Structure formats: structure tokens, C-alpha cells
CSV table of C-alpha atoms and ligand atoms in Angstrom, one decimal:
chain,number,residue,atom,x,y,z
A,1,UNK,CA,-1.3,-2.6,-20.7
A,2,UNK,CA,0.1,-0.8,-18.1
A,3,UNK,CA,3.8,-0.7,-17.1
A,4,UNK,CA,5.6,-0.7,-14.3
A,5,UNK,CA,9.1,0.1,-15.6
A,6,UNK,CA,8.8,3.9,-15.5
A,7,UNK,CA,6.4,4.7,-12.8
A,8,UNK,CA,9.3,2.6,-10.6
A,9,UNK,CA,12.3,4.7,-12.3
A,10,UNK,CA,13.9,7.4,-10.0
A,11,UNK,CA,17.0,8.4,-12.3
A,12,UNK,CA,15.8,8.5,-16.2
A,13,UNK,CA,17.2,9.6,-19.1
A,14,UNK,CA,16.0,11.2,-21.4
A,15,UNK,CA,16.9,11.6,-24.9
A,16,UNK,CA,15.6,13.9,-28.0
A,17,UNK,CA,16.5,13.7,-31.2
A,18,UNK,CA,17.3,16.6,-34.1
A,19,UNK,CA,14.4,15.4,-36.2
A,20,UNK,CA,12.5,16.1,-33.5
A,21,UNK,CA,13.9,19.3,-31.6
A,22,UNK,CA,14.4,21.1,-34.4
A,23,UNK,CA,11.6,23.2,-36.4
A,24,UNK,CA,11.0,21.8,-39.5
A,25,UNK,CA,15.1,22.2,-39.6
A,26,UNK,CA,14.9,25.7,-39.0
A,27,UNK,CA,16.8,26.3,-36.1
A,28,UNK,CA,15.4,24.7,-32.5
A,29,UNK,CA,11.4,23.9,-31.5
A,30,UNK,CA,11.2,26.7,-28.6
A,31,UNK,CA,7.6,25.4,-28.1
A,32,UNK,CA,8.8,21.5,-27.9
A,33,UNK,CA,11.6,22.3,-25.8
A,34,UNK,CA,9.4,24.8,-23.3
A,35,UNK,CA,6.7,21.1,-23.1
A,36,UNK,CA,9.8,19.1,-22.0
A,37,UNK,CA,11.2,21.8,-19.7
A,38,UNK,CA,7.8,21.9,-18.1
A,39,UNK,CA,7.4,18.3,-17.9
A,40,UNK,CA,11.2,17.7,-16.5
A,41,UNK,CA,10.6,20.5,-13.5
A,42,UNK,CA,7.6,18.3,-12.5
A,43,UNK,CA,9.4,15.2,-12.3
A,44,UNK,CA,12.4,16.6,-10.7
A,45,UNK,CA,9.7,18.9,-8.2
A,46,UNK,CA,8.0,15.2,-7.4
A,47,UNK,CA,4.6,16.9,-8.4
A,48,UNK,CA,3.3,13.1,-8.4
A,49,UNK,CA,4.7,12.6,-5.2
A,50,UNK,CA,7.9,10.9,-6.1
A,51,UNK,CA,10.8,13.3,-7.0
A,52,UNK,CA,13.0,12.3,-9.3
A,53,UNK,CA,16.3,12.7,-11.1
A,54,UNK,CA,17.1,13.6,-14.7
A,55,UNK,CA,19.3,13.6,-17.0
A,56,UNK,CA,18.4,15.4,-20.9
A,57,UNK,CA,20.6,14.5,-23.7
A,58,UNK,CA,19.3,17.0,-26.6
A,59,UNK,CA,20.8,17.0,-30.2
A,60,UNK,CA,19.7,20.3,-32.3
A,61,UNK,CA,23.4,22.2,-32.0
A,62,UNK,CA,23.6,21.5,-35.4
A,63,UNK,CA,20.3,22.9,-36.9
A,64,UNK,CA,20.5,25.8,-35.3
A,65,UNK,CA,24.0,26.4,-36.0
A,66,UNK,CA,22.8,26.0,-39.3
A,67,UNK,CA,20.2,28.6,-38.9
A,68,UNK,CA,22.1,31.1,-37.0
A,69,UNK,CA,24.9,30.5,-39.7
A,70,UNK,CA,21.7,31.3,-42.5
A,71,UNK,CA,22.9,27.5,-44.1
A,72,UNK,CA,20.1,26.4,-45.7
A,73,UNK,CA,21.3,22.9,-46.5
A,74,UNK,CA,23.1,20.8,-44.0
A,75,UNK,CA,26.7,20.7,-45.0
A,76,UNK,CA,28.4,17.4,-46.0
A,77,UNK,CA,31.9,18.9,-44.8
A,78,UNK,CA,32.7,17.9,-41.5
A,79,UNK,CA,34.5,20.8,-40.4
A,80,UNK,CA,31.3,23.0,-41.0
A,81,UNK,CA,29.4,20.5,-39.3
A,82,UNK,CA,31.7,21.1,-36.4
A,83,UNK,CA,31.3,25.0,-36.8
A,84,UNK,CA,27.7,24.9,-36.9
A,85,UNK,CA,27.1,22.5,-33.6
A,86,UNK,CA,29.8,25.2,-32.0
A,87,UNK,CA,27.9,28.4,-33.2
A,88,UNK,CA,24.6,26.0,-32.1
A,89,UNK,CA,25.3,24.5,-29.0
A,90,UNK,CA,25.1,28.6,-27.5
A,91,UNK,CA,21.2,28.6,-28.5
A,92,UNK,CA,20.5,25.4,-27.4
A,93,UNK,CA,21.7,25.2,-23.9
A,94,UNK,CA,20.8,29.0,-23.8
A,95,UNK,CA,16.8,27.5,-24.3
A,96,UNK,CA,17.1,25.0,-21.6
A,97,UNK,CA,18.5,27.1,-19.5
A,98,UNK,CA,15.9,29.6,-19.8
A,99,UNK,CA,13.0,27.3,-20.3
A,100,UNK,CA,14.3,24.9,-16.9
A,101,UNK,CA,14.5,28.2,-14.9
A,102,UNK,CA,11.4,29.7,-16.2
A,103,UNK,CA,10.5,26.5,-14.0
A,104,UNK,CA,12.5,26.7,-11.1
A,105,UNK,CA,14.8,24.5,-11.9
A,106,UNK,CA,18.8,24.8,-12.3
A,107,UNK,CA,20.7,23.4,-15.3
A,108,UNK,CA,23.9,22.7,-16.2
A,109,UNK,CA,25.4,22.2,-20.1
A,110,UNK,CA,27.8,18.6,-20.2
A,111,UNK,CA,29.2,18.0,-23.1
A,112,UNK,CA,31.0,14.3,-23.6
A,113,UNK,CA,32.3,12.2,-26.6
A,114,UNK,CA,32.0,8.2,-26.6
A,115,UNK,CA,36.3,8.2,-25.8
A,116,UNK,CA,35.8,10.5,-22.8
A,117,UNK,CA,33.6,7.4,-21.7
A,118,UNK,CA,35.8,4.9,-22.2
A,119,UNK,CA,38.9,6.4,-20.4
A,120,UNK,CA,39.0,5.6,-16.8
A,121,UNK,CA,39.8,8.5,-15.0
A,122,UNK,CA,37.2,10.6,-17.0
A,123,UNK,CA,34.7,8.3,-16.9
A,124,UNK,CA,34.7,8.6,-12.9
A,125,UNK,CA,35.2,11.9,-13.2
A,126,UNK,CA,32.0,12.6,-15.4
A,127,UNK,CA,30.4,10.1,-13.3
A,128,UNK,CA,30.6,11.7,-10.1
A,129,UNK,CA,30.2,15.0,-11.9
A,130,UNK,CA,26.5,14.2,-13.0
A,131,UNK,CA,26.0,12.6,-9.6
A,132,UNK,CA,26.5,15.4,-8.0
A,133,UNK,CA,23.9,18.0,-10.4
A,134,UNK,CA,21.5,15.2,-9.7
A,135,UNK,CA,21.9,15.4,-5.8
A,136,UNK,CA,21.9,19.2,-6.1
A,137,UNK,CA,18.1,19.1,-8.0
A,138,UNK,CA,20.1,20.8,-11.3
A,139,UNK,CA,19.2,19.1,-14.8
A,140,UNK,CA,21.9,18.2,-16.8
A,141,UNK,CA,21.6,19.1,-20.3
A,142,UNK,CA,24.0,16.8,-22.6
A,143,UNK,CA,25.1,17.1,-26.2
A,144,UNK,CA,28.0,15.5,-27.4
A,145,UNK,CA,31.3,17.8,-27.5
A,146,UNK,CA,31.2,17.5,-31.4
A,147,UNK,CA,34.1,20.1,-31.9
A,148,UNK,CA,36.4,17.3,-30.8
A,149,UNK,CA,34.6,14.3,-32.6
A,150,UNK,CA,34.1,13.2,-36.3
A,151,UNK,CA,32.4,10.0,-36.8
A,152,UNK,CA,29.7,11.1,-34.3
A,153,UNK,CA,29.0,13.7,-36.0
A,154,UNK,CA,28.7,11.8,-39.6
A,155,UNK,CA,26.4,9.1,-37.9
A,156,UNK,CA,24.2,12.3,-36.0
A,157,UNK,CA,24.1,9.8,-33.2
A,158,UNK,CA,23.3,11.0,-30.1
A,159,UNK,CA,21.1,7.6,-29.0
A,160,UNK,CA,24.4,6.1,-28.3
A,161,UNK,CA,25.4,9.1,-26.3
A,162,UNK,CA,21.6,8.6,-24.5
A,163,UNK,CA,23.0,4.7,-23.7
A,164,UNK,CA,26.3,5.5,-22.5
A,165,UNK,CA,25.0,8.1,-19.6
A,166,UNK,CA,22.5,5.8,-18.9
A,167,UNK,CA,25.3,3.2,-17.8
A,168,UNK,CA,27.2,6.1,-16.3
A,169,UNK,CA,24.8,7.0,-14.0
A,170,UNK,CA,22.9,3.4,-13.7
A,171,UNK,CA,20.1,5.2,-14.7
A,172,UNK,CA,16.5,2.9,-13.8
A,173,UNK,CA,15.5,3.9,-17.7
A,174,UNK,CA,16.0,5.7,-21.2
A,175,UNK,CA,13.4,7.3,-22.8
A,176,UNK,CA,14.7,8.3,-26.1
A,177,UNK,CA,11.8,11.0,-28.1
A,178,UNK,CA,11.7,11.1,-31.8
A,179,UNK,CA,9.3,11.5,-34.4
A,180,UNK,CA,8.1,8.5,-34.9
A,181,UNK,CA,5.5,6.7,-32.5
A,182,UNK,CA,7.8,4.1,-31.4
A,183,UNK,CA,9.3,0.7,-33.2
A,184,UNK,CA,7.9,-0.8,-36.2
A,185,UNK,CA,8.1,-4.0,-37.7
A,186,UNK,CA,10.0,-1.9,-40.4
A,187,UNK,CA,10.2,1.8,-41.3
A,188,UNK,CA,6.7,3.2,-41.5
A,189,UNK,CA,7.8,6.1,-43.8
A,190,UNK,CA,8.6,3.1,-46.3
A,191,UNK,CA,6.0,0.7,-45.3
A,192,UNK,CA,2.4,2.2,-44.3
A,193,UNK,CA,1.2,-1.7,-43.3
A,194,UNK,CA,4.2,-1.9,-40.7
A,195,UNK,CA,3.1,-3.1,-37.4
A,196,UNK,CA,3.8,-1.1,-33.9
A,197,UNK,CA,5.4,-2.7,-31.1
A,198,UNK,CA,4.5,-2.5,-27.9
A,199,UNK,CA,7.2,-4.4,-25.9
A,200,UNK,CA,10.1,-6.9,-26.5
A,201,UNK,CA,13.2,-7.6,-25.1
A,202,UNK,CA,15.9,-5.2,-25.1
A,203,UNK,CA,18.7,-6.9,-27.1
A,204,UNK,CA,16.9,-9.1,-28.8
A,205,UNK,CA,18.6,-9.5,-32.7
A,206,UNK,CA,15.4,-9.8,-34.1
A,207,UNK,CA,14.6,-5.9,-33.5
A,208,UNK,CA,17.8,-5.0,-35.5
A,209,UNK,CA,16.4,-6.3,-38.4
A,210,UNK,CA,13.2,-4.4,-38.0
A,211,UNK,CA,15.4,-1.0,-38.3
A,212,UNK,CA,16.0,0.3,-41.6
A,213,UNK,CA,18.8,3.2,-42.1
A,214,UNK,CA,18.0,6.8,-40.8
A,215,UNK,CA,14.8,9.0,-41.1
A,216,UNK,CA,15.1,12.9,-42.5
A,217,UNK,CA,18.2,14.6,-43.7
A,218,UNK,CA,18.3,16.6,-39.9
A,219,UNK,CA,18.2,12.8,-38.0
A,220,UNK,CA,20.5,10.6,-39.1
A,221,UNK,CA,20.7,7.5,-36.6
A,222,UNK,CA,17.4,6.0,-37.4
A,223,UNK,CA,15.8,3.4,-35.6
A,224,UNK,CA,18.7,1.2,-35.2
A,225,UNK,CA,20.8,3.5,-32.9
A,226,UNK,CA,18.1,3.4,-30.9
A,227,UNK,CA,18.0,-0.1,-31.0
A,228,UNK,CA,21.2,-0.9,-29.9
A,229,UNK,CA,21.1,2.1,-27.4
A,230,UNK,CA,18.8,0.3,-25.6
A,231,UNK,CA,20.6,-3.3,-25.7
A,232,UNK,CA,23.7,-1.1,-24.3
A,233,UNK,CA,21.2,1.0,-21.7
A,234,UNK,CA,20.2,-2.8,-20.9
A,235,UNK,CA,23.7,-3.7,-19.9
A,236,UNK,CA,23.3,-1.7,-16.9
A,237,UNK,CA,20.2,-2.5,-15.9
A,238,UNK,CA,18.0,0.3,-17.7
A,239,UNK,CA,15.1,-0.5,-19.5
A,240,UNK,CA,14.3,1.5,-22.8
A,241,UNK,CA,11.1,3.4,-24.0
A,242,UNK,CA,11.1,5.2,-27.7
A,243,UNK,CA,8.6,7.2,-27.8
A,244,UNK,CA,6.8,10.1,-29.9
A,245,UNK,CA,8.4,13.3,-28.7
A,246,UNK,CA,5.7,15.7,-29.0
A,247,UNK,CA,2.7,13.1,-27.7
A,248,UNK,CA,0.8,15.4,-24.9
A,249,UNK,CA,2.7,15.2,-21.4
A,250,UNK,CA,4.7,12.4,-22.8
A,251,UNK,CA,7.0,12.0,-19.9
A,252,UNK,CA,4.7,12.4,-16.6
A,253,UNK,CA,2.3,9.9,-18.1
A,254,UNK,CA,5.0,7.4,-18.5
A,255,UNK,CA,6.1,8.1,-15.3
A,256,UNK,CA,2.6,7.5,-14.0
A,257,UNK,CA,2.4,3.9,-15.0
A,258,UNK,CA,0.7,4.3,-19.0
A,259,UNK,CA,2.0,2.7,-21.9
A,260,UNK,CA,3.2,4.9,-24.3
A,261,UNK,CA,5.5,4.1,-27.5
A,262,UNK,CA,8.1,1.1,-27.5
A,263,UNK,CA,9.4,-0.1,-24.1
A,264,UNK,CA,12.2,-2.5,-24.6
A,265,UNK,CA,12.7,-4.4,-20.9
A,266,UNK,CA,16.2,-5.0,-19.6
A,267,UNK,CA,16.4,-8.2,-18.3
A,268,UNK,CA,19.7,-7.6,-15.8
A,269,UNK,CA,19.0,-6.2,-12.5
A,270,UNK,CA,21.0,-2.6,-12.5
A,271,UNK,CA,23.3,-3.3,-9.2
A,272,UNK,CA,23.8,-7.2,-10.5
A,273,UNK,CA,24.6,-5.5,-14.2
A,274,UNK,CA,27.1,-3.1,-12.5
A,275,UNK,CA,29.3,-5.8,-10.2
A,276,UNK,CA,29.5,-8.2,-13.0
A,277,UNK,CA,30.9,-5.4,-15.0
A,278,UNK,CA,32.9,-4.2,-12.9
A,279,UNK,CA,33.9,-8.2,-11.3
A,280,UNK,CA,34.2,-9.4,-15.7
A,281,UNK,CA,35.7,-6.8,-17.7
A,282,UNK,CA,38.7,-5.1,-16.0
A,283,UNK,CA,41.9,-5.7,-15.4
A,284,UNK,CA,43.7,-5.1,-12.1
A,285,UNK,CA,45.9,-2.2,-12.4
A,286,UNK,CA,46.8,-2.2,-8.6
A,287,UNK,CA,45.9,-2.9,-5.2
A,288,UNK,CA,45.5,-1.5,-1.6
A,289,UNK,CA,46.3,-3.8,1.7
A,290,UNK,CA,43.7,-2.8,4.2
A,291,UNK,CA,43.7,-3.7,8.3
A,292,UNK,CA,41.2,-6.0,9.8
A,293,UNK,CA,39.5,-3.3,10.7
A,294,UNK,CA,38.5,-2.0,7.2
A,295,UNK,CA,38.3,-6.0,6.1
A,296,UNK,CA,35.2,-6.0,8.5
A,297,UNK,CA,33.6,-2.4,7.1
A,298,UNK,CA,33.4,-3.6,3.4
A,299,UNK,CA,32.6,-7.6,4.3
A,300,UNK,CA,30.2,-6.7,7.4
A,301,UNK,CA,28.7,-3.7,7.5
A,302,UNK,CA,28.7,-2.7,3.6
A,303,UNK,CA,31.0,0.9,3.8
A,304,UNK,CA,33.0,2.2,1.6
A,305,UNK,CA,37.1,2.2,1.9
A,306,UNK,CA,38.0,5.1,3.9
A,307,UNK,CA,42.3,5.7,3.6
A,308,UNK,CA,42.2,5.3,7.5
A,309,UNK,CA,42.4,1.4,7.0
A,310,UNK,CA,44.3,1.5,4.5
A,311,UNK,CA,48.2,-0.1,4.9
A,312,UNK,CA,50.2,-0.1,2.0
A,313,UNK,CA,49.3,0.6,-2.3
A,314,UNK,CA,51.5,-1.7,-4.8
A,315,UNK,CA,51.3,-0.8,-8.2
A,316,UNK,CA,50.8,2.2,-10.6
A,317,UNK,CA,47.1,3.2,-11.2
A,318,UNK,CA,45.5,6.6,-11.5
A,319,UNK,CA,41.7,7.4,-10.6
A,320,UNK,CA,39.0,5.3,-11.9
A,321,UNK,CA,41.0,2.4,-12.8
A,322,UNK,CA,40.6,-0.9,-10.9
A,323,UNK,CA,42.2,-2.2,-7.8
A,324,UNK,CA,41.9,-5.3,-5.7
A,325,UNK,CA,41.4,-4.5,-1.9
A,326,UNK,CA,43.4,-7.3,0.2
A,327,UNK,CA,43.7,-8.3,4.0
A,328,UNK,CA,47.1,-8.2,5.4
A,329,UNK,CA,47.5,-12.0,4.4
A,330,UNK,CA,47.2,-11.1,0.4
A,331,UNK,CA,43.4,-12.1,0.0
A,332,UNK,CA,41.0,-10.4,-2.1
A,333,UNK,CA,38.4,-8.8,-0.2
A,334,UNK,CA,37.8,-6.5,-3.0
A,335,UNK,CA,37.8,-5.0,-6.2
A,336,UNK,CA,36.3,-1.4,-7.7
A,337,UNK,CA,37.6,2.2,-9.1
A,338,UNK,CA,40.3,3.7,-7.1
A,339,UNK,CA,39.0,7.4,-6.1
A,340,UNK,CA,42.6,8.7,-6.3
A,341,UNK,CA,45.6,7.3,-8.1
A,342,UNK,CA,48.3,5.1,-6.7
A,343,UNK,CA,51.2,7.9,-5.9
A,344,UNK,CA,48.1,9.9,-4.1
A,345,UNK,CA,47.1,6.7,-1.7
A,346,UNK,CA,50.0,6.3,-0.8
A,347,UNK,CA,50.4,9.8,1.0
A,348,UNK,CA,46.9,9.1,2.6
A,349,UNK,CA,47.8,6.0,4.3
A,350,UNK,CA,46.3,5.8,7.8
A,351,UNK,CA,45.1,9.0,7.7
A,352,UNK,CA,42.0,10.6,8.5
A,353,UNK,CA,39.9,11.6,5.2
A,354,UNK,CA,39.5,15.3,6.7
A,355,UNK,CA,43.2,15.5,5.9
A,356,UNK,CA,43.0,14.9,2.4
A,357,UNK,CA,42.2,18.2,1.0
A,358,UNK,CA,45.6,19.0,3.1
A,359,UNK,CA,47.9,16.1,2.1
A,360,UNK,CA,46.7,16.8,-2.2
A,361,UNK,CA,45.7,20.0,-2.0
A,362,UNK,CA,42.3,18.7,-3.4
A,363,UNK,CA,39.6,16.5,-2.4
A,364,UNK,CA,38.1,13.7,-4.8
A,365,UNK,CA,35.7,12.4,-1.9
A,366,UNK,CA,36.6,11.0,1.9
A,367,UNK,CA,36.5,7.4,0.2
A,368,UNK,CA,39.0,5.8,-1.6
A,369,UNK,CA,37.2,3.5,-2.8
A,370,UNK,CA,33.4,4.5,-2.6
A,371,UNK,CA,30.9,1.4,-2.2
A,372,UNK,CA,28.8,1.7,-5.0
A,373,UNK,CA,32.0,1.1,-7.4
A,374,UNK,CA,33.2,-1.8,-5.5
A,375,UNK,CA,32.0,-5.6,-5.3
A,376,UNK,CA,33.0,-7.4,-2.2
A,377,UNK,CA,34.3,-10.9,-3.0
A,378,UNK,CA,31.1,-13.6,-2.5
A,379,UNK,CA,28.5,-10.8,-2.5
B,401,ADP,N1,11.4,0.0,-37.7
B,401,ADP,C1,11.3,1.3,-37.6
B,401,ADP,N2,10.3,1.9,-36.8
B,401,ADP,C2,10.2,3.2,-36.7
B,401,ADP,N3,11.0,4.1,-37.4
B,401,ADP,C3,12.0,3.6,-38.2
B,401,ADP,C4,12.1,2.2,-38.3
B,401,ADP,N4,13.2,2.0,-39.2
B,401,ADP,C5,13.6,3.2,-39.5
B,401,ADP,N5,12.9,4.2,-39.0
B,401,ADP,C6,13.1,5.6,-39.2
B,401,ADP,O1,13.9,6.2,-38.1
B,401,ADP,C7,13.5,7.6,-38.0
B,401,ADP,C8,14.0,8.1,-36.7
B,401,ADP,O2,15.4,8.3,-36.7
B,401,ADP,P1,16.1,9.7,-36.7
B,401,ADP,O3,15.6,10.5,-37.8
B,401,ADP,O4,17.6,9.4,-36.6
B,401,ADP,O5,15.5,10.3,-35.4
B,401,ADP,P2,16.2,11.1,-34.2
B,401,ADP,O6,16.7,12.4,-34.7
B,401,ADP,O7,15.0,11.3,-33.2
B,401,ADP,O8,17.3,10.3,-33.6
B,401,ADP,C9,12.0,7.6,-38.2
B,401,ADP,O9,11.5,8.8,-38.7
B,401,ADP,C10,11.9,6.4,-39.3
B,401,ADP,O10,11.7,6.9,-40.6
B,402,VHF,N1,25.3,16.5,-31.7
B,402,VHF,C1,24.7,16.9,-32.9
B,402,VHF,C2,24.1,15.7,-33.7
B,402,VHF,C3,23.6,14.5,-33.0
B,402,VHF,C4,22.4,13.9,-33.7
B,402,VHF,O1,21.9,14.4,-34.7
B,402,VHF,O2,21.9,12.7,-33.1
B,402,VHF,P1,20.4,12.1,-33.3
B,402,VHF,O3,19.5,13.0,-32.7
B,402,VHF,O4,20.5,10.8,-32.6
B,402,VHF,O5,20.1,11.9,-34.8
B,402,VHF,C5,23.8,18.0,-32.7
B,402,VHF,O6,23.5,18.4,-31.6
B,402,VHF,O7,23.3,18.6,-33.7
């Protein structure tokens, strides 16, 4: 069976796991992360004809901390968990970054936790961050920012982490690499009759119950982080594939169209998935009043919110929260992340967006509310 999912995908991300990019837990797979490297350049070249962006999230900060540290045992303490992903985190973006550019191609190191995610203003910020690597051809290379984090780093789950920049960046799919082929009916280190599965529904509770608890002492999410990962990844639209990290050119063939590992199909359409979240789940901190003339832009013709339409701000937001748009009679035309907060649109009220960089003394983007984080009442 061949799939459609990934040959379609333009933004993918992709994740690998410590049981997988580490040697043997010995420090990091130079040979495995050189094959990814290789195989990422293609896809973000277009050698098939189709370039595309993506996005790596790679765990292994804390085996080769671990290594470089000479700690031969993984550490229960948390704190020398910490110091070992810190003393890591230098080799492993150090390898991509040679590997990527042994290529041709730029990368950057990101490093987020699950509660920069979930506040507002740093969400949009890391949002348009990683938008903008991904327009400028550069890879970004994730890890989480496990200095700052604790119960991330006693899970060892990055699949979540995988999930979450999915939905940040609407990514079209996930394809998380570990060491196993793909799903089971149940763990196939524990039961050699288990059977493989192909496809299923992303989200469906059944799968959860096929995951037992986590593979090696280096790994430690299992399968059912990545299970869940890819009901979250679903949430936005993104369909999932686990797959077998160190299968031969793993990633261009799923790209061509083949069927490799576990593909786990989204059933929400991504921009659908994106209004309704942002229509559903958040609460109006504010609003802007806009003139007929901007009314028209976002109903008719589909722009963004430029300040030049816009009349007067009530109420006390900062960036990335969400704001109702209204005509000058109090109707909801509207609502979406506010690019600047409320004390900042009310300086650029009717004026052009070249002035912004002027008024603030920074620029966030001529929009104040950019189209693709808005949905325009009965659209
Ligand atoms: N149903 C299942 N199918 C496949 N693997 C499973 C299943 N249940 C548990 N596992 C275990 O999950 C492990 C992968 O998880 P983990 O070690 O955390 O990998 P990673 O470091 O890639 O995130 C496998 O090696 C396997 O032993
Ligand atoms: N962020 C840490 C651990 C993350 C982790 O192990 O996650 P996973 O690969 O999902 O088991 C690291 O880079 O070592």
C-alpha cells in the first residue's frame, strides 16, 4: 500500500529519539545523524522535484553529556541530568551543524519547553521564529531547553515536544524515528508474536492500550508518547508516521509515496483544525475597531489587518493573545493573535506599517493581525 500522506507533506517534522541517536548509549550516532543530515538537505534542496521544509527535533543531549561527562550510568538525580543535557546539547547541535552544512544547508539550534508553548506571547514568538528559518531554507534543530525543565526530563520525552512544533508550525506531518519498526499490537521486546500495524487512526483509544511503558534505560517515553503525540499532531491537522530510524533512506522514500513503519492518519483538515482552535478555545482578551475599509480586506479579499484601518483598541492584551476585530457598529468581523499588544496598537492607529519600526522602535511584522492566525466570522 502506498501512501499519499507524505509524498503530499511540504512542512514535516521530524523527530529522533535517544535510543536511537545515541551509540549503543555511548555518546551520539555520528554515522545515523550524517544519514539524516543527508537525507534532510535533499528534501529541503527538492532533489525530487518538490522542496520542502523541515523541522528536526533530536534528543541525545543527555547521552552525550553523559559521555563527555565519562558517566557510565545514566544518573537518577535530576540535577545531573540537567548538567549532562547542558555539557551535551554543545555536541549535538555542534554535529548537525556540521553534518547539515557538510550539505549545504544552514541550521539553527531552538531549544523550547512545553510552558514556553503554552504562553501566548512566546508561542507567537517561536512560531514566527521557526517560520522564518523555514522561509530562509535553514533546518531547525530542536531539543527541549532541559536546564529549565524537570518532569521532561524524568519522562525523556521529546515525542511530545515533536507534537507540539508540529501544531506550532501546522506542520502537513510527523515522522517520529526510533528503534523499533513502527507500532505493535504490544511491545515486541516483550511479545515476539506481536503484530505490526500498518495504519489506524490517529487518536484512536484502542492504540493506547497497545503501548506498554518505555523501551531501554537511554529512551524513556516508549510507545505511548508517541501515541499520543500523534493524537496531539492530529489536532492540527498533521498526520503521524513512526518509523525505524536507521531503515535505508528512510525519509526520501516516505516522501516519495512508499509505506514505511506506522502512519497514523489525522482525520481534521490542518487550516479547519487551526480556526476551530483558534474560534473554540480562547478567550477574548481585547479587541480592535477597524474602518469599512479594512471590514472589506479581511471579509472580501482574504488580507491580513494592516494598523492603517485600524480605529481604536479597548482592552489590555499583549502579543499573541486573542482579540476580536469589529466594524465601527460593534460587530465581530474577527478574531486571531494580536501581532503587538494593546498599549503598542494603540500608537499605530491609522498609521502606515512602514512607520512601525519608528513609532516602537521595533518591528513584529507590517500586520497586526496576520491572516493565517485569524478566522473571519462565517468562513
Ligand atoms: N506496542 C509497541 N510497539 C512498538 N514498541 C513498543 C510498544 N510498546 C512499547 N514499545 C517500546 O517502546 C520503545 C521505543 O520507545 P523509546 O525507547 O522511548 O524510544 P525513543 O527514544 O525513540 O523515543 C521500543 O523499543 C519498544 O520496546
Ligand atoms: N532532551 C533530552 C531527553 C529527551 C528524550 O530522551 O526523549 P525521547 O527521545 O522521546 O525518549 C535529551 O536530549 O537527552
Amino acid at each position: 500500500m502506498s501512501s499519499n500522506v507524505l509524498r503530499d507533506a511540504r512542512r514535516i517534522v521530524v523527530k529522533v529519539g535517544s535510543s536511537l541517536v545515541t551509540n549503543e548509549g555511548r555518546g551520539l550516532d555520528e554515522a545515523a545523524i550524517e544519514e539524516w543530515s543527508r537525507q534532510l538537505a535533499a528534501l529541503v534542496n527538492g532533489e525530487d522535484g518538490v522542496k520542502r521544509e523541515v523541522i528536526m527535533v533530536s534528543s541525545g543531549a543527555i547521552a552525550e553529556g553523559m559521555k563527555r561527562l565519562g558517566w557510565a550510568t545514566r544518573p537518577t538525580e535530576v540535577h545531573e541530568l540537567q548538567a549532562a543535557a547542558a555539557v551535551g546539547q554543545m555536541g549535538l547541535a555542534q554535529m548537525y551543524e556540521t553534518k547539515l552544512r557538510g550539505e549545504g544547508v544552514p541550521s539553527a539550534q531552538v531549544l523550547l519547553t512545553h510552558a514556553d508553548l503554552a504562553d501566548r506571547e512566546r508561542y507567537l514568538n517561536a512560531r514566527t521564529t521557526l517560520l522564518t528559518l523555514l522561509q530562509l531554507g535553514v533546518v531547525p534543530v530542536i531539543n527541549e531547553n532541559d536546564t529549565v525543565v524537570i518532569d521532561e526530563i524524568r519522562f525523556g520525552d521529546n515525542d511530545t515536544l515533536g507534537a507540539l512544533v508540529a501544531n506550532l508550525v501546522e506542520a502537513d506531518a510527523l515522522v517520529i524515528l526510533t528503534d523499533q519498526r513502527g507500532l505493535y499490537s504490544a511491545d515486541p521486546r516483550k511479545n515476539p508474536d506481536a503484530r505490526f500495524i500498518d495504519v489506524a487512526e490517529a487518536g484512536n483509544p484502542e492504540l493506547e492500550a497497545m503501548a506498554g511503558g518505555a523501551g531501554l534505560s537511554i529512551g524513556t517515553g516508549g510507545m505511548i508518547t508517541k501515541i499520543l503525540a500523534a493524537k496531539r499532531a492530529a489536532g492540527s491537522g498533521a498526520s503521524t508516521v513512526i518509523a525505524w530510524g536507521r531503515e535505508k533512506d528512510v525519509l526520501l522514500r516516505l516522501t516519495r509515496g512508499e509505506s514505511i513503519g506506522t502512519l497514523l492518519v489525522a482525520n481534521t483538515h490542518k487550516m479547519q483544525a487551526r480556526k476551530q482552535w483558534i474560534a473554540d478555545h480562547l478567550q477574548l482578551r481585547g479587541s480592535v475597531t477597524v474602518d469599512a475599509g479594512a471590514v472589506s480586506k479581511l471579509r472580501d479579499e482574504g488580507k491580513s489587518l494592516l494598523p492603517i484601518g485600524m480605529i481604536t483598541v479597548e482592552g489590555d492584551f499583549s502579543r499573541g493573545e486573542v482579540i476580536a476585530v469589529r466594524d465601527e457598529n460593534g460587530a465581530e468581523i474577527a478574531r486571531g493573535l494580536a501581532s503587538y499588544a494593546s498599549a503598542e496598537a494603540r500608537l499605530l492607529c491609522r498609521k502606515s506599517s512602514s512607520e512601525i519600526e519608528s513609532l516602537l522602535g521595533y518591528s513584529a511584522g507590517p500586520e497586526m493581525m496576520h491572516r493565517d492566525n485569524m478566522v473571519v466570522a462565517g468562513h
